[in-house]
Short mmCIF file of C-alpha atoms and ligand atoms in Angstrom, two decimals:
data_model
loop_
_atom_site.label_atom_id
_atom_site.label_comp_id
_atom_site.label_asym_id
_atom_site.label_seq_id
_atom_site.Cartn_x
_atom_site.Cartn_y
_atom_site.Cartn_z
CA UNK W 47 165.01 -83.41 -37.46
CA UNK W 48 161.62 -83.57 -36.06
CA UNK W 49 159.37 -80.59 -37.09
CA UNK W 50 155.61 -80.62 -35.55
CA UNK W 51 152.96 -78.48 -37.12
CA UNK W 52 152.30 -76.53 -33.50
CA UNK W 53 154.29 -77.47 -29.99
CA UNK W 54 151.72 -76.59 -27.21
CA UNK W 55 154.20 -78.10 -24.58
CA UNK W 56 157.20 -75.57 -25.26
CA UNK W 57 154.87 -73.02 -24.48
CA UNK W 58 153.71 -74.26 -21.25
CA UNK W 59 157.03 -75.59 -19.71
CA UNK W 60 158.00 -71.72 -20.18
CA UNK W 61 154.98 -70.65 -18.19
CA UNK W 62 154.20 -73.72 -15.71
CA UNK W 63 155.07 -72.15 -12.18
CA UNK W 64 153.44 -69.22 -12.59
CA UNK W 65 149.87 -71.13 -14.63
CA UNK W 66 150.04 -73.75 -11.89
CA UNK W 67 149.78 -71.42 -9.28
CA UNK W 68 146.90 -69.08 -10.88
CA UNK W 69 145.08 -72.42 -11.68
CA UNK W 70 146.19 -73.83 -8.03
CA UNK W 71 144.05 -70.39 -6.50
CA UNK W 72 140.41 -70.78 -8.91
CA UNK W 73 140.38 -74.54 -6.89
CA UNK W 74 141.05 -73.48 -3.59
CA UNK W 75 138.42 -70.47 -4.09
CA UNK W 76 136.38 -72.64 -6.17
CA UNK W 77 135.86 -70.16 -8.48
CA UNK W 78 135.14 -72.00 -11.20
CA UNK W 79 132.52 -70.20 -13.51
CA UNK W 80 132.68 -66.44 -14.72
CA UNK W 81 134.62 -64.75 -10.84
CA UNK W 82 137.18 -62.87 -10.76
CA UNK W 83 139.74 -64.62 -12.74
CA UNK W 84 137.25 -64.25 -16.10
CA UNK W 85 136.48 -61.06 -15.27
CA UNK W 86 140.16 -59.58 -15.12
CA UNK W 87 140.98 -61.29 -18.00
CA UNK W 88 137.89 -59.62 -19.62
CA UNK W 89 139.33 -55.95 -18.63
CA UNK W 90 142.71 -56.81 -19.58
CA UNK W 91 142.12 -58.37 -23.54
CA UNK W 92 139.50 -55.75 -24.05
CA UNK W 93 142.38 -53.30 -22.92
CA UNK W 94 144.76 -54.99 -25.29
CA UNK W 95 142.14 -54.45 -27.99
CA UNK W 96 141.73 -50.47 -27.40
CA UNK W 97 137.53 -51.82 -26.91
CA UNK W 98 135.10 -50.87 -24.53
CA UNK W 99 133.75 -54.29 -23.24
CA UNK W 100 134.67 -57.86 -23.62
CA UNK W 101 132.75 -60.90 -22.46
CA UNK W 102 134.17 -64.25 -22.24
CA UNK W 103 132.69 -67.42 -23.55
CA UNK W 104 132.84 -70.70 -23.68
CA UNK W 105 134.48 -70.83 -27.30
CA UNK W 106 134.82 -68.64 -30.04
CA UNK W 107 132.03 -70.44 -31.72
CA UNK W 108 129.82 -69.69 -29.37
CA UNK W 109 130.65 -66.34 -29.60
CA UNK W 110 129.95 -66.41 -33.32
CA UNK W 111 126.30 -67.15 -32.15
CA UNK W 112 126.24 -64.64 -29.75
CA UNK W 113 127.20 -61.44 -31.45
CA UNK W 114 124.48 -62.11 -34.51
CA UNK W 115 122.21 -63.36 -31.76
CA UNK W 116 122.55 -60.31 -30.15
CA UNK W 117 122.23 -57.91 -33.41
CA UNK W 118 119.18 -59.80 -33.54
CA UNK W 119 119.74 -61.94 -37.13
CA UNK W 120 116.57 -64.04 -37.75
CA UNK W 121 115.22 -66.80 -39.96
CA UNK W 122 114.73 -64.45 -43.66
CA UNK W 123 117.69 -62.54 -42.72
CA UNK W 124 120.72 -63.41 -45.02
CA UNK W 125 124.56 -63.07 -43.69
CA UNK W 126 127.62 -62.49 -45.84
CA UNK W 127 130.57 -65.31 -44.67
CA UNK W 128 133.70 -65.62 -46.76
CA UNK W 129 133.89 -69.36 -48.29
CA UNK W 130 137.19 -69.43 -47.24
CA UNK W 131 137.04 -69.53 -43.60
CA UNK W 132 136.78 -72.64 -40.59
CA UNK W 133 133.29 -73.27 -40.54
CA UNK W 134 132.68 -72.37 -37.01
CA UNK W 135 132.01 -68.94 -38.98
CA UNK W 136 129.15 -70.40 -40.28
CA UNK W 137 127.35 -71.95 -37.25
CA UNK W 138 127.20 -68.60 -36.22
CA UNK W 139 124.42 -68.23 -39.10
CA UNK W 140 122.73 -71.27 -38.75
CA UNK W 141 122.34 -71.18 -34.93
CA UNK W 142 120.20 -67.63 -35.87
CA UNK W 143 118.38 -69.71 -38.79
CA UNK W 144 119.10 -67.26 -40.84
CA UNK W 145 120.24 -68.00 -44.88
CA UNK W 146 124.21 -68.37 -45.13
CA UNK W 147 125.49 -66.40 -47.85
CA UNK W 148 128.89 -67.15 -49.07
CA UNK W 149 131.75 -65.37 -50.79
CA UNK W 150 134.90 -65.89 -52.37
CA UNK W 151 138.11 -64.40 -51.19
CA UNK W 152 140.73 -62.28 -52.78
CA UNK W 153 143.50 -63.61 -54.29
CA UNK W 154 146.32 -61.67 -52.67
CA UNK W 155 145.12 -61.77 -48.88
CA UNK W 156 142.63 -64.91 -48.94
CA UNK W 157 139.90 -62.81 -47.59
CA UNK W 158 136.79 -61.54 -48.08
CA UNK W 159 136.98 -60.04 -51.62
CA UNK W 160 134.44 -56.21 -51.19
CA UNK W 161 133.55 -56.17 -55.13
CA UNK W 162 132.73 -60.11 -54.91
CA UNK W 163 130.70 -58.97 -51.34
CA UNK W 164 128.60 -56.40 -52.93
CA UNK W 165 127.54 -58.02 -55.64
CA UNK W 166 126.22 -60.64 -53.02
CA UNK W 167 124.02 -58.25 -51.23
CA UNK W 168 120.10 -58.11 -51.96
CA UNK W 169 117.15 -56.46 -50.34
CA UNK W 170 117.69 -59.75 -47.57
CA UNK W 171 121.21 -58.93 -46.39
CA UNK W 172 121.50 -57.82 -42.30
CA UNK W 173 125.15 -58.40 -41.84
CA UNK W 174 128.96 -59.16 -42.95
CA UNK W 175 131.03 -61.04 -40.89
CA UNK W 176 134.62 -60.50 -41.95
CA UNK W 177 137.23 -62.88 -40.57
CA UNK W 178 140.99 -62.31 -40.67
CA UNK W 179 141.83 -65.05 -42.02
CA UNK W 180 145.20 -67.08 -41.00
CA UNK W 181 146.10 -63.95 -38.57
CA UNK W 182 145.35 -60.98 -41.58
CA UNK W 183 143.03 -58.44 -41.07
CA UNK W 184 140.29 -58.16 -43.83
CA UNK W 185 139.39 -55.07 -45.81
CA UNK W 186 137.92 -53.34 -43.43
CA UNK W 187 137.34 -49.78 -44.72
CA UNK W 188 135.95 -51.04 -47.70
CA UNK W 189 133.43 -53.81 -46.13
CA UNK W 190 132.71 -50.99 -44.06
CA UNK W 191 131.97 -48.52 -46.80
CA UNK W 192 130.03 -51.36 -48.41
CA UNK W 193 128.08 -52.19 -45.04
CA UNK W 194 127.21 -48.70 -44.29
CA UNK W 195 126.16 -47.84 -48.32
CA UNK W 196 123.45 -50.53 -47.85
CA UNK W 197 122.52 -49.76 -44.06
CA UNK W 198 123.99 -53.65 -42.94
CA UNK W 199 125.73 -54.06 -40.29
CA UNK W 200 129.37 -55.23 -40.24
CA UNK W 201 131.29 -57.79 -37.68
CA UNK W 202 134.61 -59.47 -36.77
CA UNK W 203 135.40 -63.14 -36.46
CA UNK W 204 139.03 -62.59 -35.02
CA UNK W 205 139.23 -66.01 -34.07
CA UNK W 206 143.04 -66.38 -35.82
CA UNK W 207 143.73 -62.40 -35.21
CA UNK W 208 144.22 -61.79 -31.85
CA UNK W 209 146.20 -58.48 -31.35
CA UNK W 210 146.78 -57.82 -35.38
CA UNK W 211 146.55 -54.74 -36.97
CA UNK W 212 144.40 -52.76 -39.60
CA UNK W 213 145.78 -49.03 -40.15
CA UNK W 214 147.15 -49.20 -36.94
CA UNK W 215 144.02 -50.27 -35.23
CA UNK W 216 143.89 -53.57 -33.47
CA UNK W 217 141.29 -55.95 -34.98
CA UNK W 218 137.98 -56.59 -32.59
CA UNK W 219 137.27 -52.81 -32.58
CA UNK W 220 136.98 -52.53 -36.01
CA UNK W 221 133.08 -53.11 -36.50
CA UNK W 222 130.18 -53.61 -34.09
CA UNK W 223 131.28 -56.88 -32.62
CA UNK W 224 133.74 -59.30 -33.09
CA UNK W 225 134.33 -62.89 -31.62
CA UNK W 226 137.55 -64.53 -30.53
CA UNK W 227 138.34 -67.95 -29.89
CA UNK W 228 140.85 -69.21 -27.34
CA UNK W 229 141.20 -72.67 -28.47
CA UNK W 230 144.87 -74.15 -27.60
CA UNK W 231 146.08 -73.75 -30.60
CA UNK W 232 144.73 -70.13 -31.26
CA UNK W 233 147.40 -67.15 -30.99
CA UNK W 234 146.34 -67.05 -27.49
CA UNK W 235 145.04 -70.51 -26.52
CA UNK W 236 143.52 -71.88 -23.31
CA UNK W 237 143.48 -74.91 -21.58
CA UNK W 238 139.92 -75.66 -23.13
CA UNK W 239 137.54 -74.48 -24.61
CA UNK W 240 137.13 -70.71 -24.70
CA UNK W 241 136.45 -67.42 -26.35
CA UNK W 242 135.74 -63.34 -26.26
CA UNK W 243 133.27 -61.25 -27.91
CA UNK W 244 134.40 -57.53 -28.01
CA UNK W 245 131.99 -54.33 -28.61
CA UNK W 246 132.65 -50.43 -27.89
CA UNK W 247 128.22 -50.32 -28.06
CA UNK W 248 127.25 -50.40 -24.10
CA UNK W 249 123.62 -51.83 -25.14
CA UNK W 250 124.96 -54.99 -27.40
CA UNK W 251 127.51 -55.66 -24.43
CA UNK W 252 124.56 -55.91 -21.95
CA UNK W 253 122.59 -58.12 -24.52
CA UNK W 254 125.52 -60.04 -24.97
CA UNK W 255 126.10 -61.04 -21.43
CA UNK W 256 122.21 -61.38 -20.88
CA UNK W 257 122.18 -63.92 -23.70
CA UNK W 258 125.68 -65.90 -22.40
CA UNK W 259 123.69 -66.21 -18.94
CA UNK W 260 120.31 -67.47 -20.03
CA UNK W 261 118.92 -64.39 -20.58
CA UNK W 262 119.02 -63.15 -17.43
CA UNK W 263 119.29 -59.62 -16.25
CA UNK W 264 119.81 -60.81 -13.06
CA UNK W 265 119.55 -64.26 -11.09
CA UNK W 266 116.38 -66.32 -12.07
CA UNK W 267 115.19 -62.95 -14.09
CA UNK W 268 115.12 -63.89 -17.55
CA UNK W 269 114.45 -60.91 -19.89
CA UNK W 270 115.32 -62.52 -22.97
CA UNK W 271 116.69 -66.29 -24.95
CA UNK W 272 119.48 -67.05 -23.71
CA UNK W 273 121.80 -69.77 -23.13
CA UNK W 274 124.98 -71.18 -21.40
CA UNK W 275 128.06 -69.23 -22.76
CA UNK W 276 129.90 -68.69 -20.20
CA UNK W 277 133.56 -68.81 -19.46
CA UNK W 278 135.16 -71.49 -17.09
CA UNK W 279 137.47 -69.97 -14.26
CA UNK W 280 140.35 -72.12 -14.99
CA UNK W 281 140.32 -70.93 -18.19
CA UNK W 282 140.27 -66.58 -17.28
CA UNK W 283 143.12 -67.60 -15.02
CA UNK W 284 145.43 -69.02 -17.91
CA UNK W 285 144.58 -66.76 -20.09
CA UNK W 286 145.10 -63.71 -17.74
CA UNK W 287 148.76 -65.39 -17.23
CA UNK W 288 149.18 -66.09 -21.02
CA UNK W 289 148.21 -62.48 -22.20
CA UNK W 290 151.33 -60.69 -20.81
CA UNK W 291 153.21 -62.68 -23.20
CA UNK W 292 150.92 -62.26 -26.41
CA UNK W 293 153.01 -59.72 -27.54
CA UNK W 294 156.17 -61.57 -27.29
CA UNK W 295 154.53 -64.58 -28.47
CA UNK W 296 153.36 -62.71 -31.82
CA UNK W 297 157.02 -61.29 -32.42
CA UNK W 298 157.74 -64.54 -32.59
CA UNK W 299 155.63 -65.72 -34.91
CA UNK W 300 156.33 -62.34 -37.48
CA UNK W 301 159.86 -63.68 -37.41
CA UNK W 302 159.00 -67.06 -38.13
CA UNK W 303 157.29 -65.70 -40.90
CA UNK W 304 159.91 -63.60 -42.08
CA UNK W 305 162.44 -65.88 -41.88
CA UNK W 306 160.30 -68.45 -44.21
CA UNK W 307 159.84 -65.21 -46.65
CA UNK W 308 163.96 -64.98 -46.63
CA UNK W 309 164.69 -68.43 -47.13
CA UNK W 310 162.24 -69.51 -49.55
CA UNK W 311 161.42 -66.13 -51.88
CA UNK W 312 163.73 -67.32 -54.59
CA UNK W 313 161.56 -70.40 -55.12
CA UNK W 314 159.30 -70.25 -58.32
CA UNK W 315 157.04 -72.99 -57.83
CA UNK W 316 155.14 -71.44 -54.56
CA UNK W 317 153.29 -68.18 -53.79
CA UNK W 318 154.35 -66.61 -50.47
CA UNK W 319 151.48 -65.35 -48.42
CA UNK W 320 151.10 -61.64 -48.85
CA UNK W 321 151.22 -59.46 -46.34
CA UNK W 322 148.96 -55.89 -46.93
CA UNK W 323 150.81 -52.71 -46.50
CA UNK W 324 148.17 -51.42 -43.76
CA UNK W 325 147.95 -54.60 -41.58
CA UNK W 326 150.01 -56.28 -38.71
CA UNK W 327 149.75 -59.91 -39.92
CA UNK W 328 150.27 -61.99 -36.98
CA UNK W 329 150.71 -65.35 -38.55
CA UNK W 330 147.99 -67.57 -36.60
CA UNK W 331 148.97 -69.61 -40.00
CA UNK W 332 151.68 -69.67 -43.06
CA UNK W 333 149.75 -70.71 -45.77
CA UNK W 334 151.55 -71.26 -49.38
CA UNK W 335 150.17 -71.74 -52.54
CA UNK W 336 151.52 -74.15 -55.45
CA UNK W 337 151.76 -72.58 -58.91
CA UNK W 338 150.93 -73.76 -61.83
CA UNK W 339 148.13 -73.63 -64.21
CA UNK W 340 146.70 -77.07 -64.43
CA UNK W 341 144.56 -77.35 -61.11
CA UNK W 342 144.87 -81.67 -60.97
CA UNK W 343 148.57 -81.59 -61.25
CA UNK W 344 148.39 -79.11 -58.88
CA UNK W 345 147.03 -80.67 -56.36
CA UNK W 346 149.14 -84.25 -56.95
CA UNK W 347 152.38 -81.79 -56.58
CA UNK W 348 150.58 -80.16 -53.35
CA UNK W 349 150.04 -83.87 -51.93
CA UNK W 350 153.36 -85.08 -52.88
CA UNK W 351 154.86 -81.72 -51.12
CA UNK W 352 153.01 -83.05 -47.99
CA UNK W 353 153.98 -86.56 -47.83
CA UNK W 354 157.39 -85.80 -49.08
CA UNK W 355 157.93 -82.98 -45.80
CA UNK W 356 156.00 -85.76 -43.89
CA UNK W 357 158.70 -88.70 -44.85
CA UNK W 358 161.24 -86.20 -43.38
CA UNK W 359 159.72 -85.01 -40.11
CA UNK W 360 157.75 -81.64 -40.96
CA UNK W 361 154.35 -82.04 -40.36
CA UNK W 362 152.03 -79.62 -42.63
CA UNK W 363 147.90 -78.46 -42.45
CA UNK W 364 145.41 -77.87 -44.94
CA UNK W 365 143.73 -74.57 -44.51
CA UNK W 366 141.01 -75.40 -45.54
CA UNK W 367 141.06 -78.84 -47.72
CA UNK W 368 137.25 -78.89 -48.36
CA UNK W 369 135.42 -75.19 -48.63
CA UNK W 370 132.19 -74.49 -46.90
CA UNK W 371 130.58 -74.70 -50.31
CA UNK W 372 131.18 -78.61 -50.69
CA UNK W 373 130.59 -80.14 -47.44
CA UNK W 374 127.44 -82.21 -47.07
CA UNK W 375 125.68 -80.33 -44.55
CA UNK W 376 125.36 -77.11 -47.00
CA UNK W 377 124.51 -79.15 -49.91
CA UNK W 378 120.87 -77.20 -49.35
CA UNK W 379 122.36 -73.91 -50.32
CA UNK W 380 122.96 -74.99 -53.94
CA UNK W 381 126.22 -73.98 -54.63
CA UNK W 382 128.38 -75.83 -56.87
CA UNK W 383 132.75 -76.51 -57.95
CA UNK W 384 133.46 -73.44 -59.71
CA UNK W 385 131.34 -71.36 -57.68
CA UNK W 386 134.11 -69.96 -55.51
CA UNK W 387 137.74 -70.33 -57.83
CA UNK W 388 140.22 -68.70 -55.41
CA UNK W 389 138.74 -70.27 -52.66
CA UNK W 390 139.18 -73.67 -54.48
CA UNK W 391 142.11 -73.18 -55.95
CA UNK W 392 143.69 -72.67 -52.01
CA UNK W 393 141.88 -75.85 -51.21
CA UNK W 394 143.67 -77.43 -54.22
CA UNK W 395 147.27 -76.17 -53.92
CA UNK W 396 147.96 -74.70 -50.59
CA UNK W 397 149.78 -75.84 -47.73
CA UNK W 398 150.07 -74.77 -44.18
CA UNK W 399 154.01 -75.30 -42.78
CA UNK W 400 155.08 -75.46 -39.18
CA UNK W 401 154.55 -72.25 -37.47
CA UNK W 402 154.48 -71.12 -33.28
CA UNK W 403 156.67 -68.77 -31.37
CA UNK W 404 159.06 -71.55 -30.33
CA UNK W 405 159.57 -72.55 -34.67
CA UNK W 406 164.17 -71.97 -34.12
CA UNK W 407 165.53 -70.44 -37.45
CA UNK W 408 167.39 -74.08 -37.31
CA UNK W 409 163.91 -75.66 -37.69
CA UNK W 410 162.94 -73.06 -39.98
CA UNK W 411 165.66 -73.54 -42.22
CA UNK W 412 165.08 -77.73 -42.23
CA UNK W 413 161.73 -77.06 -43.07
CA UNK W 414 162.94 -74.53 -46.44
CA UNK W 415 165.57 -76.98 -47.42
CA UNK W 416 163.06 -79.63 -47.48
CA UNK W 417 160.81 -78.13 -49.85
CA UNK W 418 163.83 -77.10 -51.62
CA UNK W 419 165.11 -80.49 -52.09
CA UNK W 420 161.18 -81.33 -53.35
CA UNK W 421 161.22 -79.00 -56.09
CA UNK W 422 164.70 -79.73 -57.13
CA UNK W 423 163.51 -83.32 -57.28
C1 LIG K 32 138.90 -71.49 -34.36
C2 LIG K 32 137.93 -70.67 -35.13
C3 LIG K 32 136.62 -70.47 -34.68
C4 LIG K 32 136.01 -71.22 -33.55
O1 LIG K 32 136.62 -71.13 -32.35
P1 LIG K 32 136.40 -72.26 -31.23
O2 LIG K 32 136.93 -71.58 -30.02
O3 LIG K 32 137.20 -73.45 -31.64
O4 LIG K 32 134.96 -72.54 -31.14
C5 LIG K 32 135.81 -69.60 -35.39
N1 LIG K 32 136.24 -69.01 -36.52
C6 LIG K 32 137.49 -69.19 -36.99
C7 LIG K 32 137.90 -68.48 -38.23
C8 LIG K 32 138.36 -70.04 -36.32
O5 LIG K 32 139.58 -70.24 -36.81
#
């Protein structure tokens, strides 16, 4: 049996009429910036959300960049990222020259960890940017509490989140701003590049769609930097078709994950993701962790794991293989191995299996046996 880490083409063959015609219209009204297709899908995610405004982008990246752009983070400023996270979270940062601050996760949910965060803060700190990581939401109430204690602000980079929940509040509404990305393989993926920034605060929303239209307040008036951000028409008018199935799409994915919990709970040699009483996880990744307390042999078994599922058809990920702390281009920042153990230890010993809406229990249950058969080994 054949097992791919995502299937992008399931999904589409399900939706292909009804895409192809919503494409078929942006051409013929050559819509094909921002229009009417972006701007519907605008109303109905920020709907889906429970937030004010949303403005589409041209990736989640970008609208990294945009929501501390907007907030106004400068060079001196210093910004709170979790280590653990894709480091599109940190261009967000460096595109405002401001200092990237970094801290390590929690060992239960893999995100940011508050005590770790306030002990991080100094005179310098403007902002937090939580992400929820893998499709959890982080700690909200306390970053929160911890944001408002030391008058800093607090945002969202819900770029693996889309539609979870945090005390039965959807994630992108839970701070000042959060960013989205629509990347293919996202929760809700495009057929592109693309992304959303969210915000209930009327001002920041206006600032925000200033900046994604080089500053302008209107054509060829330019009140303030700006750049090109914007969303692609093509890309509002899959994602307007794709929404209406989120919901579906991320019922699927909970019982993917549950089905993973049932079949492979009994095995010692792996930590099962947690999922936090108060949140809808919503699985934009299944990330396991090898036991075991020598971190080398560790990792061997981890890279054995993968080849072993690989010899046999499952194809796995690394989330993340290398943390922001050891890559080249933050060498500047000084960090060091050790600074960040959870984070590292994930790096060393966890392992991303197969997970979409599509995943059958069959599959599923190839995929368990597998890594059955491995330990039994
Ligand atoms: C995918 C991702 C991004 C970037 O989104 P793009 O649309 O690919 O630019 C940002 N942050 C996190 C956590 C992501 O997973």
């Amino acid at each position: 049996m054949q097992v791919p880490f995502l299937d992008l083409k399931l999904q589409y063959k399900s939706i292909k009429e009804e895409v192809g015609a919503e494409i078929q219209k942006v051409l013929d009204n050559t819509a094909y910036i921002l229009g009417k297709p972006v701007s519907d899908f605008e109303n109905n995610f920020a709907e889906a959300h429970n937030v004010k405004h949303c403005v589409g982008t041209s990736s989640g990246t970008d609208g990294n960049h945009l929501v501390l752009w907007a907030l106004g983070i400068k060079p001196g400023n210093e910004v709170i990222i979790p280590a653990n996270t894709f480091i599109a979270t940190a261009w967000g940062v460096t595109l405002c020259s401001a200092k990237l601050v970094l801290v390590d996760c929690h060992p239960d949910n893999y995100n940011l960890d508050p005590e770790k965060v306030e002990a991080a803060i100094t005179p310098n700190t403007k902002a937090i940017v939580a992400v929820h990581l893998y499709g959890q939401p982080a700690e909200m109430n306390k970053l929160q509490e911890i944001a408002d204690k030391h008058n800093i602000l607090l945002v969202e980079d819900a770029a693996q989140a889309h539609l979870a929940e945090y005390n039965g509040k959807k994630v992108g509404g839970l701070s000042v701003a959060s960013s989205f990305s629509f990347y293919p393989g996202k929760n809700l993926g495009a057929y592109g590049e693309a992304g959303a920034v969210l915000t209930n605060d009327d001002q920041l929303a206006q600032m925000i769609k200033m900046k994604r239209e080089h500053g302008q307040s209107k054509k060829y008036y330019h009140d303030t930097f700006g750049h090109n951000y914007r969303m692609e028409g093509i890309q509002g008018a899959v994602l307007g078709v794709k929404l209406k199935y989120l919901d579906k799409w991320t019922d699927g994915r909970r019982r993917a994950a549950s089905k993973y919990r049932e079949l492979l709970g009994d095995v010692n040699e792996i930590k099962l993701p947690a999922e936090m009483p108060n949140v809808k996880h919503v699985y934009h990744l299944f990330v396991i962790q090898l036991n075991g307390n020598d971190s080398a042999k560790r990792q061997e078994r981890r890279d054995a794991l993968q080849q072993f599922l690989n010899e046999n058809g499952v194809a796995s990920g690394l989330h993340y293989a290398i943390p922001l702390h050891e890559q080249k281009c933050f060498e500047y920042l000084g960090y060091k191995k050790g600074d960040f153990p959870v984070t590292e230890q994930l790096a060393e010993s966890g392992i991303s299996f197969p997970l979409y809406p599509e995943l059958t229990d069959e599959q599923i249950g190839y995929v368990s046996d597998k890594v059955k058969e491995f330990f039994a080994k």
